[in-house]
């Protein structure tokens, strides 16, 4: 009895001390002690990456990155836009679970295309199993055909693609039914040849629908999407669960000249046409910079984060909207996701948001929202010190700012970004392109507590494969069920700000150690359920009876 009393008397003060230490840590970094805050350690220089996005006024916008496997080892490699500097390819040499490490592959990007790049998106256009790369540029846009061992060749002529001479700042791609190759959308900024340049009329955007025979795409007949309002991000989205893609465009300028955000119908074998007020489309006028999509409540209808100068919109389909009418309400304020001013420092001026992306950084099963921030250049009405946001999703559907606690509150001007697991340890890492400053590369090391680091929740990483057209299943949805919760993720090319990725799709599962995966393939067909153990990389080939595990190399 005495021993029990002494043990209890010893445990309680220690427990109270632990709670006090956690609370003190939470007060220090400004987060809830009950929340798993990821520890993101900046490692760009140590990882061997030296890169900046530079240039005059034409490069105030843009600054993207692409993450994808270009050499067959399934590790995500990096290609970085440089503006007036050359774009660079970095091969991922990170050991499993270790410090991030990259190797620069010189001359991987053809010299004729390497400069004036604003954004980059990976995509297997010709279905040959090698990832191609779309370069957005100030001038001619370029399609680089991928080959073995991260080799790339300029292929505009082979694909009958006219890259134009525009100032291109947005891109998205989808595979439409009964077409052998993807449909490509390019969003353009200011028309530099118009009166009043550089701040004159916005250029039209363009939709390239493919023709051509098997093995040889033909993009010779684009459709102008007019009017354009200076697009800075676009994404193909199935907003109404119809199975047909629509093109959502977020626009930077011209709202004072009757511009607005846009949604275009993209119906089979018909010219694309915009949704208008008569269709239920509600006019939204912002300085639109970036867009991200997710399905927060797994009901099949996506939500959208829209970044801008001043605040972030978080849109959900209006429950009172009539059937098949794209009317949205903004829930950013009630969910704590406006991100309208810097959360650190004493600068109270409005923020400037760029890349937006949903991802589960702490593997608790709830989507978090990352936003790259940074003054356009030296705009005095907007915050000069404007650190990137990491809004952690909470159990009640709201978001909590944890950027400072996580370690990403740097004094840099963020633009594009990619979120992926570079060292294959089940924790999402982060790369941020900065204007006139070094790239930020953050390794996710787990949860930081008063006593050090500890592991986070469980996770799955899923790769889809199918034969023939659209080998990477762009447009597919993955539903992961564990317990009573279902989490939905989608494979998309587009969104963010000038930045794209392809590869394993990451899903946090919280405490669940087993899960059931079902795939809605791009043509709408559902797979059988696949039962898997969490904390694994899972490869699902269409038609296979079982999913298989892939194990990264141990070093």
Short mmCIF file of N, CA and C in Angstrom, two decimals, residues 60 354 372-378 383-384 386 388 410-416 432-437:
data_model
loop_
_atom_site.label_atom_id
_atom_site.label_comp_id
_atom_site.label_asym_id
_atom_site.label_seq_id
_atom_site.Cartn_x
_atom_site.Cartn_y
_atom_site.Cartn_z
N UNK A 60 7.49 38.45 -61.66
CA UNK A 60 6.87 38.70 -60.36
C UNK A 60 5.89 37.56 -60.04
N UNK A 354 -0.11 32.66 -52.74
CA UNK A 354 0.20 32.11 -54.06
C UNK A 354 -0.21 30.64 -54.12
N UNK A 372 1.68 29.17 -49.90
CA UNK A 372 2.92 29.93 -50.07
C UNK A 372 2.58 31.41 -50.11
N UNK A 373 3.35 32.21 -49.38
CA UNK A 373 3.06 33.64 -49.25
C UNK A 373 4.28 34.46 -49.68
N UNK A 374 4.02 35.70 -50.13
CA UNK A 374 5.12 36.59 -50.42
C UNK A 374 4.68 37.82 -51.19
N UNK A 375 5.18 38.97 -50.81
CA UNK A 375 4.88 40.22 -51.51
C UNK A 375 5.23 40.08 -52.98
N UNK A 376 4.40 40.69 -53.85
CA UNK A 376 4.66 40.60 -55.29
C UNK A 376 6.06 41.09 -55.60
N UNK A 377 6.44 42.22 -55.05
CA UNK A 377 7.80 42.73 -55.16
C UNK A 377 8.07 43.65 -53.98
N UNK A 378 7.62 44.91 -54.09
CA UNK A 378 7.74 45.85 -52.97
C UNK A 378 6.46 46.66 -52.88
N UNK A 383 1.89 43.18 -46.85
CA UNK A 383 2.93 42.82 -45.89
C UNK A 383 4.24 42.47 -46.58
N UNK A 384 5.34 42.98 -46.02
CA UNK A 384 6.66 42.66 -46.54
C UNK A 384 7.14 41.33 -45.96
N UNK A 386 5.87 38.04 -44.80
CA UNK A 386 4.59 37.34 -45.00
C UNK A 386 4.87 35.84 -45.07
N UNK A 388 4.89 31.73 -45.04
CA UNK A 388 3.98 30.71 -45.57
C UNK A 388 3.08 30.17 -44.45
N UNK A 410 9.68 31.56 -42.59
CA UNK A 410 10.91 32.18 -43.06
C UNK A 410 10.61 33.52 -43.73
N UNK A 411 11.60 34.39 -43.75
CA UNK A 411 11.45 35.71 -44.38
C UNK A 411 11.83 35.60 -45.85
N UNK A 412 10.94 34.96 -46.63
CA UNK A 412 11.16 34.79 -48.06
C UNK A 412 9.85 35.02 -48.79
N UNK A 413 9.94 35.27 -50.10
CA UNK A 413 8.74 35.52 -50.91
C UNK A 413 8.40 34.25 -51.68
N UNK A 414 7.50 33.45 -51.11
CA UNK A 414 7.13 32.18 -51.71
C UNK A 414 6.30 32.35 -52.97
N UNK A 415 6.37 31.37 -53.84
CA UNK A 415 5.57 31.35 -55.07
C UNK A 415 4.95 29.95 -55.25
N UNK A 416 5.59 29.07 -56.00
CA UNK A 416 5.08 27.73 -56.20
C UNK A 416 5.62 26.76 -55.15
N UNK A 432 9.51 24.74 -51.53
CA UNK A 432 8.88 26.02 -51.86
C UNK A 432 9.83 26.83 -52.72
N UNK A 433 9.35 27.26 -53.90
CA UNK A 433 10.12 28.14 -54.76
C UNK A 433 9.94 29.58 -54.26
N UNK A 434 11.05 30.29 -54.11
CA UNK A 434 11.01 31.67 -53.63
C UNK A 434 11.55 32.63 -54.67
N UNK A 435 10.93 33.80 -54.75
CA UNK A 435 11.40 34.82 -55.69
C UNK A 435 12.64 35.50 -55.13
N UNK A 436 13.70 35.53 -55.96
CA UNK A 436 14.95 36.18 -55.61
C UNK A 436 15.50 35.72 -54.27
N UNK A 437 15.26 34.45 -53.94
CA UNK A 437 15.76 33.86 -52.69
C UNK A 437 15.92 32.36 -52.90
#
